[in-house]
Short mmCIF file of N, CA and C and ligand atoms in Angstrom, two decimals:
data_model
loop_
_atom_site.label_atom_id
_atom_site.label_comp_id
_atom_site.label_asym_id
_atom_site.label_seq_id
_atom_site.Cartn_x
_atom_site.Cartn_y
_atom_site.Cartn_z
N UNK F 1 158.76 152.04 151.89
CA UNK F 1 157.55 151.27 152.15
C UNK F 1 157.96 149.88 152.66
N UNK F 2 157.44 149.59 153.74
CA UNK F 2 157.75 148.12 154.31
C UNK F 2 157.43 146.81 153.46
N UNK F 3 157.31 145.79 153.56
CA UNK F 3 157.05 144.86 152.85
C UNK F 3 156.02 144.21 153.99
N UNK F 4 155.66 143.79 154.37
CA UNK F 4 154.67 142.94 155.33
C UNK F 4 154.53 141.49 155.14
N UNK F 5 155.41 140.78 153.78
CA UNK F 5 155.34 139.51 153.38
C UNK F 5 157.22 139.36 154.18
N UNK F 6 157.86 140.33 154.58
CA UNK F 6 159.46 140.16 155.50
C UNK F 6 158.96 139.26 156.72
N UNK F 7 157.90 139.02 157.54
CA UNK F 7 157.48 138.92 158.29
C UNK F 7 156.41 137.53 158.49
N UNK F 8 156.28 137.04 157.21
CA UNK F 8 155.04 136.29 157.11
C UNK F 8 155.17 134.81 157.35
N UNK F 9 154.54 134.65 158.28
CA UNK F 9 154.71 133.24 159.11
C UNK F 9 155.36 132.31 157.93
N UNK F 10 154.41 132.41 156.96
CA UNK F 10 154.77 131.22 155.87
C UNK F 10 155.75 131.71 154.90
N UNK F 11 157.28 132.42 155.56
CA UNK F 11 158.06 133.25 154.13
C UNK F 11 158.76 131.86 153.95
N UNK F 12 159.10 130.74 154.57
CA UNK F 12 160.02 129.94 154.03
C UNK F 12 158.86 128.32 153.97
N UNK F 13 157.92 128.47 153.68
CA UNK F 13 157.05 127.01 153.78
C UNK F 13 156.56 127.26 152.09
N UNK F 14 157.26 125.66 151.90
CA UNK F 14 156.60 125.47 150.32
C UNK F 14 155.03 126.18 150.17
N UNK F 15 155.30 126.88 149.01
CA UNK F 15 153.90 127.47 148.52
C UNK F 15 152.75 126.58 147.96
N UNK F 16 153.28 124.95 147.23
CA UNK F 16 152.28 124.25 147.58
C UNK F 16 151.36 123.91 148.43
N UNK F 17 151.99 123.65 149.68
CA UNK F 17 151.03 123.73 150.45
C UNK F 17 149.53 124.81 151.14
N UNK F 18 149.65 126.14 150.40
CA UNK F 18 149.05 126.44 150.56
C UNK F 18 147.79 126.60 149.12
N UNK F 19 147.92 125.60 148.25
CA UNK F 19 147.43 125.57 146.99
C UNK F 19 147.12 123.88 147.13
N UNK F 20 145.89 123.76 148.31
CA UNK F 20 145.69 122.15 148.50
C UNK F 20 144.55 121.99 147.75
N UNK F 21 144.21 120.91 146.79
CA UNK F 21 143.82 120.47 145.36
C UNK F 21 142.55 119.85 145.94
N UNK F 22 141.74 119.67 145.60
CA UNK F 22 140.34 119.16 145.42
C UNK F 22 140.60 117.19 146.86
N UNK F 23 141.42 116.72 145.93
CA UNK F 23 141.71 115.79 147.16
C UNK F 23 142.11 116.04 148.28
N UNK F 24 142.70 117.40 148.78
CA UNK F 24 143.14 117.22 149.96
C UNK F 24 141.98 117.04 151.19
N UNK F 25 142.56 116.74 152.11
CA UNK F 25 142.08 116.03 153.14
C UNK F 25 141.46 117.38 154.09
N UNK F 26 142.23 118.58 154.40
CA UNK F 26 142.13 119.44 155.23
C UNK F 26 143.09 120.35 155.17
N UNK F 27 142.78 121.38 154.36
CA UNK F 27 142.99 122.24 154.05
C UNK F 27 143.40 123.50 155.41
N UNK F 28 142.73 123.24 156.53
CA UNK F 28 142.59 123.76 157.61
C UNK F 28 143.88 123.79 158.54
N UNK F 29 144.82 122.38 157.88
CA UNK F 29 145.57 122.42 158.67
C UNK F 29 146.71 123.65 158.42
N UNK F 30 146.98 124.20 157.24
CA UNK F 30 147.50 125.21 156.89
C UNK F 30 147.22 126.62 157.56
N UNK F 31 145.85 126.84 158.04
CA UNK F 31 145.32 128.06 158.66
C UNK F 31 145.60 127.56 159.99
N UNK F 32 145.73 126.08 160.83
CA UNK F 32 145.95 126.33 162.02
C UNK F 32 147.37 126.09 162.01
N UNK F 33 148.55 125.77 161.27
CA UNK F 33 149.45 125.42 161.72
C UNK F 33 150.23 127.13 161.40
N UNK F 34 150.14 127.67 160.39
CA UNK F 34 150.58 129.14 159.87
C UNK F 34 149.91 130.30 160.06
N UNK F 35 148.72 130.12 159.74
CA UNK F 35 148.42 131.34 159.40
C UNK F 35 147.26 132.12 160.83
N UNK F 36 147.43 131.42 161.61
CA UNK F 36 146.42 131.37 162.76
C UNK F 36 147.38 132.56 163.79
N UNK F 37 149.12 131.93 163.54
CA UNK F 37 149.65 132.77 164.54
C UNK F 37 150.85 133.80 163.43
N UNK F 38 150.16 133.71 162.54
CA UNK F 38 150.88 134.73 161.74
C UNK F 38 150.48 136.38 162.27
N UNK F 39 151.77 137.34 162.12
CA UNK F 39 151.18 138.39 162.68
C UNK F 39 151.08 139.18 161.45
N UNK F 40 151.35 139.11 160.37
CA UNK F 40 150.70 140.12 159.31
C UNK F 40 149.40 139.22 158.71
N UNK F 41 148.60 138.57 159.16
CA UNK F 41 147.13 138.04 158.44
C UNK F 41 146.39 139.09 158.31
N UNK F 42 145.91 140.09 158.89
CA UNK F 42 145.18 141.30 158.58
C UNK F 42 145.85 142.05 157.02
N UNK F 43 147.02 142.19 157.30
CA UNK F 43 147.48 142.27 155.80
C UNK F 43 147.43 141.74 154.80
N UNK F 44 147.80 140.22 154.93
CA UNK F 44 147.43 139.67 153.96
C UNK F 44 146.09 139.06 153.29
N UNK F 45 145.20 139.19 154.45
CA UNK F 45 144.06 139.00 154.25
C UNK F 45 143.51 140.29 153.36
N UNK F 46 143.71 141.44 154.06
CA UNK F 46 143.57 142.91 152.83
C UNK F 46 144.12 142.97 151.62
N UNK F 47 145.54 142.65 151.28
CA UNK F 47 146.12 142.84 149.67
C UNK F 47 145.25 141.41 149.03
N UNK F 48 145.08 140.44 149.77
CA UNK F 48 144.68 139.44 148.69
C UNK F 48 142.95 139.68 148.05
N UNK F 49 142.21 140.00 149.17
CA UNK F 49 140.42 140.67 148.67
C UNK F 49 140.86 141.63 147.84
N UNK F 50 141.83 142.27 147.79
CA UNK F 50 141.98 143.91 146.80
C UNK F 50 142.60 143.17 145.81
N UNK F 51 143.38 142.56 145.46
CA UNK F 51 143.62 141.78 144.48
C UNK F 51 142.49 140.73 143.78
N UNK F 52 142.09 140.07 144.53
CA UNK F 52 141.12 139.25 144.55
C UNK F 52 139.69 140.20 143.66
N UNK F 53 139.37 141.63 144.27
CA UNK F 53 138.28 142.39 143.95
C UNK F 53 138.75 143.17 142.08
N UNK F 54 140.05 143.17 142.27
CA UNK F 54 140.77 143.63 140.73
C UNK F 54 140.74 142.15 139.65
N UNK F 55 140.77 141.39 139.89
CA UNK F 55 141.16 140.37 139.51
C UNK F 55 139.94 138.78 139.36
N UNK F 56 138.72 138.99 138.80
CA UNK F 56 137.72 138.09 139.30
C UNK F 56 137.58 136.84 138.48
N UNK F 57 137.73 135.99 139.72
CA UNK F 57 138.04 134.36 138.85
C UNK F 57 139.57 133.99 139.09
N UNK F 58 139.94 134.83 139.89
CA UNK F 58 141.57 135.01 140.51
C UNK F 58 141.40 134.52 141.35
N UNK F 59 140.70 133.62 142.22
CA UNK F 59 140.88 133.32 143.37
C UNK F 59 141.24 131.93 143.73
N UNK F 60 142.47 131.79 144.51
CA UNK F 60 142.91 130.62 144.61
C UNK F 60 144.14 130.48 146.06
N UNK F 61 144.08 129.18 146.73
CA UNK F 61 144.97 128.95 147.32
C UNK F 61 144.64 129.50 148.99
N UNK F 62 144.68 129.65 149.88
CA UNK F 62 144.61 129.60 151.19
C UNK F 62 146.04 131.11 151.58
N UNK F 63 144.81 132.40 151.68
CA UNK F 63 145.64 133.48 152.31
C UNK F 63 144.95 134.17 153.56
N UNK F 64 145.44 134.66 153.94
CA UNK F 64 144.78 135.40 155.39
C UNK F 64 144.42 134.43 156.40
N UNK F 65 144.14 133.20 156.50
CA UNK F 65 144.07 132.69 157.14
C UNK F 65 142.40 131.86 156.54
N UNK F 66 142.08 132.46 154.87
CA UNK F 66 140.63 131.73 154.72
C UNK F 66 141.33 130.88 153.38
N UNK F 67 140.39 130.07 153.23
CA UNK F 67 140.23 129.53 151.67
C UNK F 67 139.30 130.29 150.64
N UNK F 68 139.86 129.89 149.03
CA UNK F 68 139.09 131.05 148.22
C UNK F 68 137.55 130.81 148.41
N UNK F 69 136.78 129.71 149.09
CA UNK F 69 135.38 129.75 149.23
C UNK F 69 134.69 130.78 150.45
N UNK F 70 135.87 130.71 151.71
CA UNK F 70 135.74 131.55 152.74
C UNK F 70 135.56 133.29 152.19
N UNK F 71 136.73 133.09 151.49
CA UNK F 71 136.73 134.82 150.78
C UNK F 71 135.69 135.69 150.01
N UNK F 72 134.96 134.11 148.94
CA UNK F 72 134.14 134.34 148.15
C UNK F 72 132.90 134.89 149.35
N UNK F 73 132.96 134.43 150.27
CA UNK F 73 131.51 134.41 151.04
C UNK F 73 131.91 135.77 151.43
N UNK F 74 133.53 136.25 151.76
CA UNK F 74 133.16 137.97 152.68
C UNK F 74 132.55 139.12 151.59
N UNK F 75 132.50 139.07 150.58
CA UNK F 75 131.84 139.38 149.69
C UNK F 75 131.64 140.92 149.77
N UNK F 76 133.42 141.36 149.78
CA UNK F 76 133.62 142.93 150.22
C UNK F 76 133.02 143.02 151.63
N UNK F 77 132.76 142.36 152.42
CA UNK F 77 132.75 143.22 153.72
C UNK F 77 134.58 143.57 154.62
N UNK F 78 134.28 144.28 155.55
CA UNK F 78 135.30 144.73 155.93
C UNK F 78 135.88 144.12 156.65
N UNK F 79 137.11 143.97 156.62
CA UNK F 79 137.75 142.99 157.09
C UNK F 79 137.96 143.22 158.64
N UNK F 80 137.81 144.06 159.36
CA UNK F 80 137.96 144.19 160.94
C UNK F 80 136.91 143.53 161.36
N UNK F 81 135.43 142.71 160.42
CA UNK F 81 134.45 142.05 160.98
C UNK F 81 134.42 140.76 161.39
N UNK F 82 135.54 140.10 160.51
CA UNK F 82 136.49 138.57 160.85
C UNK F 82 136.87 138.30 161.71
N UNK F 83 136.43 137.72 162.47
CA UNK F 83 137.07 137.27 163.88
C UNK F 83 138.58 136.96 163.63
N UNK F 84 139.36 137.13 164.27
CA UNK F 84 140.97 137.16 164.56
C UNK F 84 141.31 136.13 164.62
N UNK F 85 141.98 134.63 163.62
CA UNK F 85 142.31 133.43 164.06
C UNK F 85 143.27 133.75 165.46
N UNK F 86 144.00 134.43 165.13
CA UNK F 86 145.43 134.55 166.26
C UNK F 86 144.56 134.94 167.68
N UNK F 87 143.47 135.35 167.97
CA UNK F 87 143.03 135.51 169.11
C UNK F 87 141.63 134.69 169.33
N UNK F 88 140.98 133.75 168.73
CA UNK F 88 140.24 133.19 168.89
C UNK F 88 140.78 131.31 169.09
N UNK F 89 139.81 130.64 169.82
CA UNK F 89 140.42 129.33 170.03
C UNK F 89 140.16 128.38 168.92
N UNK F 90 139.43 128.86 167.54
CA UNK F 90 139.08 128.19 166.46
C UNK F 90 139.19 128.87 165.27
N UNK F 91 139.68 128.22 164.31
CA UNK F 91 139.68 129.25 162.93
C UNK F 91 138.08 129.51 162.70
N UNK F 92 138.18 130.96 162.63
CA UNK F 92 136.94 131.09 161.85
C UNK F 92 135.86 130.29 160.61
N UNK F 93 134.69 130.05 160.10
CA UNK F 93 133.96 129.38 158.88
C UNK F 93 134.31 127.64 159.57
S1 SF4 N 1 148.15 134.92 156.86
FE1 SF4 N 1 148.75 132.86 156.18
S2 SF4 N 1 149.05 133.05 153.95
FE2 SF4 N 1 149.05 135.13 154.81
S3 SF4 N 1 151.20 135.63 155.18
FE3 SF4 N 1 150.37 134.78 157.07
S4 SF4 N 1 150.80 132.60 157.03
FE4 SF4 N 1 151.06 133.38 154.93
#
């Protein structure tokens, strides 16, 4: 079985940064600087809602390319309905 995190834009960027705290300024810059041209975000955007859907009140930190408020809002819909950061000229929300 492959791993899909071998691959992941952000395998060597402090994991703080993607766990930006109530003060931060822009959170966004993490989805446009990583995760926008990451090529496993469809993946990780899928294990983290399935985790996320096992796990409630688990939600935290900036994956797939959303924040846990973005996620809260897909609210189980399917994820091929998300517009594609990596092919669109704006992060999605
Ligand atoms: S989509 Fe973002 S959080 Fe997920 S693996 Fe890629 S860079 Fe990391």
């Amino acid at each position: 079985m492959s791993d899909w995190r071998q691959d992941a834009e952000c395998r060597d960027i402090p994991t703080n940064l993607f766990y930006p705290d109530a003060h931060d300024k822009d959170p966004y810059v993490v989805k446009q600087r990583w995760c926008r041209r990451c090529r496993v975000l469809e993946e990780c955007l899928t294990d983290t809602l399935n985790h996320e859907a096992r796990n409630p009140g688990g939600r935290h930190g900036i994956y797939g390319g959303m924040t846990p408020a973005e996620r809260a809002l897909l609210g189980g819909r399917q994820t091929e309905l998300i517009p594609d950061p990596r092919t669109t000229t704006e992060v999605p929300f």
